[in-house]
Amino acid sequence: MAWADHHGMTPTTLPAGDIDPEALLHDLLTSGWLRLILPPALGGAGATPAEVAEALLPWARRHPGAGWMAWSQAMVVEALVRSPNVAVRETVLPDLLDGTRAGAVSWAAEWGLASPPKPVLATPLARGWRLDGRLEQVFNLHWMGYVVLCPVWFAQGTGRTPALRWTLLRSEEDGLRADMAPHRALHRQAACGDLQLQGVYFREDELLADDPVALRTPLSLLDQALRAALWSAALM
């Protein structure tokens, strides 16, 4: 028996096809799949990345859009679980688990290994920073609200290489605009589009981690496992 079937997480309530992404996300979250990622101390199963990916396969086979939304939601949850910023985790995590907010991530994110072609840059302000830039192919941009896991490059002074840090931005932030991509079926189903950041203010006490390595390794492991499942489902 498949791992997902054994735990009662196989999708059963929605027909296959190009349907409302919010319905897909709701079906996924009510199955309990997302709680596999949480450690037992936070009420989860503490599953390995391989087990989480295996449980995702039935969803990705039936609804490719649900698969990519699951990947996005899972990456944001993993970042919060691993973040030393307990205040942000306690504020945002419950909304991600019950579907009050979606967790948005760019498909092109490289988890701190290199600067993307169009990076988001931070300019220092009083008690925070101004963020400007663009994130491309971002999944889970739902109208009811989302938080986006955003890699930001912070200036460190003249002649020094910018430092990567991870931020979490809310959809209602001033200066954050979503440009949706409704012309592609998969992008419609996964609520995918680009995000433009222009003068977004970010407070210094909301950084997920000062050290990008603290998040990079677990995010990379989960990312690799889930993407492998998504590509496998697409070939079946």
Coordinates of C-alpha atoms in Angstrom, one line a residue:
M1 CA 0.0 0.0 0.0
A2 CA 1.3 3.5 -0.9
W3 CA 2.4 5.7 2.0
A4 CA -0.3 8.3 1.2
D5 CA -3.1 5.6 0.9
H6 CA -2.1 4.2 4.3
H7 CA -2.4 7.6 5.9
G8 CA -5.7 8.4 4.2
M9 CA -4.3 11.3 2.1
T10 CA -5.2 10.2 -1.4
P11 CA -7.4 12.9 -3.2
T12 CA -11.0 11.7 -3.6
T13 CA -13.3 14.7 -3.5
L14 CA -12.4 16.7 -6.6
P15 CA -12.7 15.7 -10.3
A16 CA -9.6 15.8 -12.5
G17 CA -9.2 18.8 -14.8
D18 CA -8.7 22.5 -14.8
I19 CA -10.6 23.6 -11.7
D20 CA -10.6 26.4 -9.2
P21 CA -7.1 26.6 -7.5
E22 CA -8.6 27.6 -4.2
A23 CA -10.7 24.4 -4.2
L24 CA -7.6 22.4 -5.0
L25 CA -5.7 24.0 -2.1
H26 CA -8.5 23.5 0.3
D27 CA -8.8 19.8 -0.6
L28 CA -5.1 19.4 -0.1
L29 CA -5.0 21.1 3.3
T30 CA -8.0 19.3 4.7
S31 CA -6.3 16.0 3.8
G32 CA -3.7 16.7 6.5
W33 CA -0.8 16.3 4.0
L34 CA 0.9 19.5 5.0
R35 CA 1.2 18.4 8.7
L36 CA 3.6 15.7 7.6
I37 CA 6.2 18.3 7.4
L38 CA 5.7 19.5 11.0
P39 CA 7.8 18.0 13.8
P40 CA 5.8 16.2 16.5
A41 CA 6.5 19.1 18.9
L42 CA 4.3 21.3 16.6
G43 CA 1.6 18.7 16.1
G44 CA 2.9 17.0 13.0
A45 CA 4.2 13.6 11.8
G46 CA 7.8 14.6 11.4
A47 CA 8.0 12.8 8.1
T48 CA 11.2 12.7 6.0
P49 CA 11.4 14.7 2.7
A50 CA 11.1 11.3 0.9
E51 CA 7.9 10.4 2.7
V52 CA 6.4 13.9 2.2
A53 CA 7.2 13.6 -1.6
E54 CA 5.7 10.1 -1.8
A55 CA 2.5 11.3 -0.2
L56 CA 2.3 14.1 -2.8
L57 CA 2.4 11.8 -5.8
P58 CA -1.3 11.0 -5.9
W59 CA -2.1 14.7 -5.9
A60 CA 0.4 15.6 -8.6
R61 CA -0.8 12.8 -10.8
R62 CA -4.5 13.8 -10.6
H63 CA -4.0 17.6 -10.4
P64 CA -0.6 19.0 -11.6
G65 CA -1.7 22.4 -10.3
A66 CA -2.3 21.0 -6.8
G67 CA 1.1 19.4 -6.9
W68 CA 2.8 22.7 -7.5
M69 CA 0.7 24.5 -5.0
A70 CA 1.6 21.8 -2.5
W71 CA 5.3 22.3 -3.2
S72 CA 4.9 26.0 -2.6
Q73 CA 2.9 25.7 0.6
A74 CA 5.3 23.1 1.9
M75 CA 8.4 25.2 1.3
V76 CA 7.0 28.2 3.2
V77 CA 6.0 25.9 6.1
E78 CA 9.4 24.3 6.2
A79 CA 11.1 27.8 6.2
L80 CA 8.9 28.8 9.2
V81 CA 9.6 25.5 11.1
R82 CA 13.4 26.0 10.6
S83 CA 13.4 29.7 11.3
P84 CA 14.8 31.0 14.6
N85 CA 12.2 33.8 14.4
V86 CA 9.6 32.2 16.7
A87 CA 7.3 35.3 16.7
V88 CA 6.9 35.2 12.9
R89 CA 6.3 31.4 13.0
E90 CA 3.7 31.6 15.6
T91 CA 1.9 34.4 13.8
V92 CA 1.9 32.9 10.3
L93 CA 2.0 29.1 10.6
P94 CA -1.6 28.6 11.8
D95 CA -2.9 30.5 8.8
L96 CA -0.9 28.3 6.4
L97 CA -2.1 25.1 8.0
D98 CA -5.8 26.0 7.9
G99 CA -5.8 27.7 4.5
T100 CA -6.5 31.2 5.7
R101 CA -3.4 32.2 3.7
A102 CA -1.5 30.5 0.9
G103 CA 2.3 30.1 0.9
A104 CA 3.8 31.5 -2.2
V105 CA 7.3 30.7 -3.6
S106 CA 9.0 31.4 -6.9
W107 CA 9.8 28.3 -9.0
A108 CA 13.1 29.9 -9.9
A109 CA 14.3 30.3 -6.3
E110 CA 17.8 28.9 -5.9
W111 CA 17.8 28.7 -2.1
G112 CA 20.8 30.9 -1.6
L113 CA 23.2 29.1 -4.0
A114 CA 23.5 32.1 -6.5
S115 CA 21.9 35.4 -7.2
P116 CA 18.9 35.1 -9.6
P117 CA 18.9 37.1 -12.8
K118 CA 16.5 39.7 -11.4
P119 CA 17.2 39.8 -7.7
V120 CA 15.2 41.5 -5.0
L121 CA 17.5 44.2 -3.5
A122 CA 17.2 45.8 0.0
T123 CA 18.0 49.5 0.7
P124 CA 18.5 50.4 4.4
L125 CA 15.8 52.6 6.1
A126 CA 15.1 53.4 9.7
R127 CA 14.4 50.1 11.5
G128 CA 14.1 48.2 8.3
W129 CA 14.6 48.2 4.5
R130 CA 13.0 49.1 1.2
L131 CA 12.7 46.2 -1.1
D132 CA 12.7 46.5 -4.9
G133 CA 12.8 43.8 -7.6
R134 CA 10.8 41.0 -9.2
L135 CA 10.0 37.3 -8.5
E136 CA 9.0 35.2 -11.5
Q137 CA 6.8 32.2 -11.7
V138 CA 5.4 32.4 -8.2
F139 CA 2.8 29.8 -7.2
N140 CA -0.1 30.2 -4.8
L141 CA -1.0 33.9 -5.5
H142 CA -4.5 33.5 -4.2
W143 CA -6.9 36.4 -3.9
M144 CA -7.9 35.5 -0.3
G145 CA -4.3 36.3 0.8
Y146 CA -0.8 34.8 0.8
V147 CA 2.6 35.2 2.3
V148 CA 5.6 34.9 -0.1
L149 CA 9.0 33.5 0.8
C150 CA 11.3 36.0 -0.7
P151 CA 15.1 35.8 -1.0
V152 CA 16.5 39.3 -0.7
W153 CA 20.0 40.6 -1.3
F154 CA 21.1 43.1 1.3
A155 CA 23.9 45.6 0.7
Q156 CA 26.9 45.4 3.0
G157 CA 28.8 48.5 2.1
T158 CA 31.0 49.7 -0.8
G159 CA 32.9 46.9 -2.4
R160 CA 31.4 44.1 -0.4
T161 CA 29.2 41.3 -1.9
P162 CA 25.5 41.6 -1.0
A163 CA 24.3 39.1 1.6
L164 CA 21.3 36.8 1.0
R165 CA 18.6 36.8 3.7
W166 CA 15.1 35.3 3.7
T167 CA 12.0 37.4 4.2
L168 CA 8.3 36.6 4.4
L169 CA 6.1 39.2 2.8
R170 CA 2.3 39.5 3.1
S171 CA 0.1 40.1 0.1
E172 CA -1.3 43.3 1.5
E173 CA 2.1 45.0 1.7
D174 CA 2.2 48.4 -0.1
G175 CA 4.3 48.1 -3.2
L176 CA 3.7 44.4 -3.8
R177 CA 1.8 43.7 -7.1
A178 CA 0.9 40.4 -8.7
D179 CA 0.9 39.9 -12.5
M180 CA -1.0 36.7 -13.1
A181 CA -0.5 34.4 -16.1
P182 CA -3.9 33.1 -17.0
H183 CA -2.9 32.0 -20.5
R184 CA -1.4 28.7 -19.4
A185 CA -3.6 26.0 -17.9
L186 CA -1.2 24.8 -15.3
H187 CA -0.5 28.4 -14.2
R188 CA -4.2 29.1 -13.8
Q189 CA -4.7 25.9 -11.8
A190 CA -1.8 26.7 -9.5
A191 CA -2.5 30.5 -9.2
C192 CA 0.8 31.3 -10.7
G193 CA 2.2 34.7 -11.7
D194 CA 5.0 37.2 -11.2
L195 CA 5.5 39.5 -8.3
Q196 CA 6.7 43.1 -8.7
L197 CA 8.2 44.7 -5.6
Q198 CA 8.4 48.5 -5.6
G199 CA 9.3 50.3 -2.4
V200 CA 8.0 47.5 -0.1
Y201 CA 8.9 48.3 3.5
F202 CA 10.3 45.4 5.5
R203 CA 10.8 45.6 9.3
E204 CA 14.1 44.4 10.8
D205 CA 12.3 42.2 13.4
E206 CA 10.7 40.1 10.7
L207 CA 13.7 38.5 9.1
L208 CA 13.4 34.7 9.1
A209 CA 17.1 34.2 9.7
D210 CA 20.3 36.2 9.6
D211 CA 22.2 33.2 8.4
P212 CA 20.9 31.9 5.1
V213 CA 22.6 28.5 5.7
A214 CA 20.2 27.9 8.5
L215 CA 17.4 27.7 6.0
R216 CA 19.2 26.7 2.8
T217 CA 20.0 23.1 3.6
P218 CA 16.6 21.9 4.8
L219 CA 14.8 23.9 2.1
S220 CA 17.1 22.4 -0.6
L221 CA 16.5 18.8 0.7
L222 CA 12.7 19.3 0.7
D223 CA 12.8 21.1 -2.7
Q224 CA 14.7 18.3 -4.4
A225 CA 12.4 15.6 -3.0
L226 CA 9.2 17.4 -4.0
R227 CA 10.4 18.4 -7.5
A228 CA 11.4 14.8 -8.2
A229 CA 7.9 13.7 -7.3
L230 CA 6.3 16.4 -9.5
W231 CA 8.5 15.5 -12.5
S232 CA 7.8 11.8 -11.9
A233 CA 4.1 12.4 -11.8
A234 CA 4.3 14.5 -15.1
L235 CA 5.9 11.5 -16.9
M236 CA 3.3 9.0 -15.8

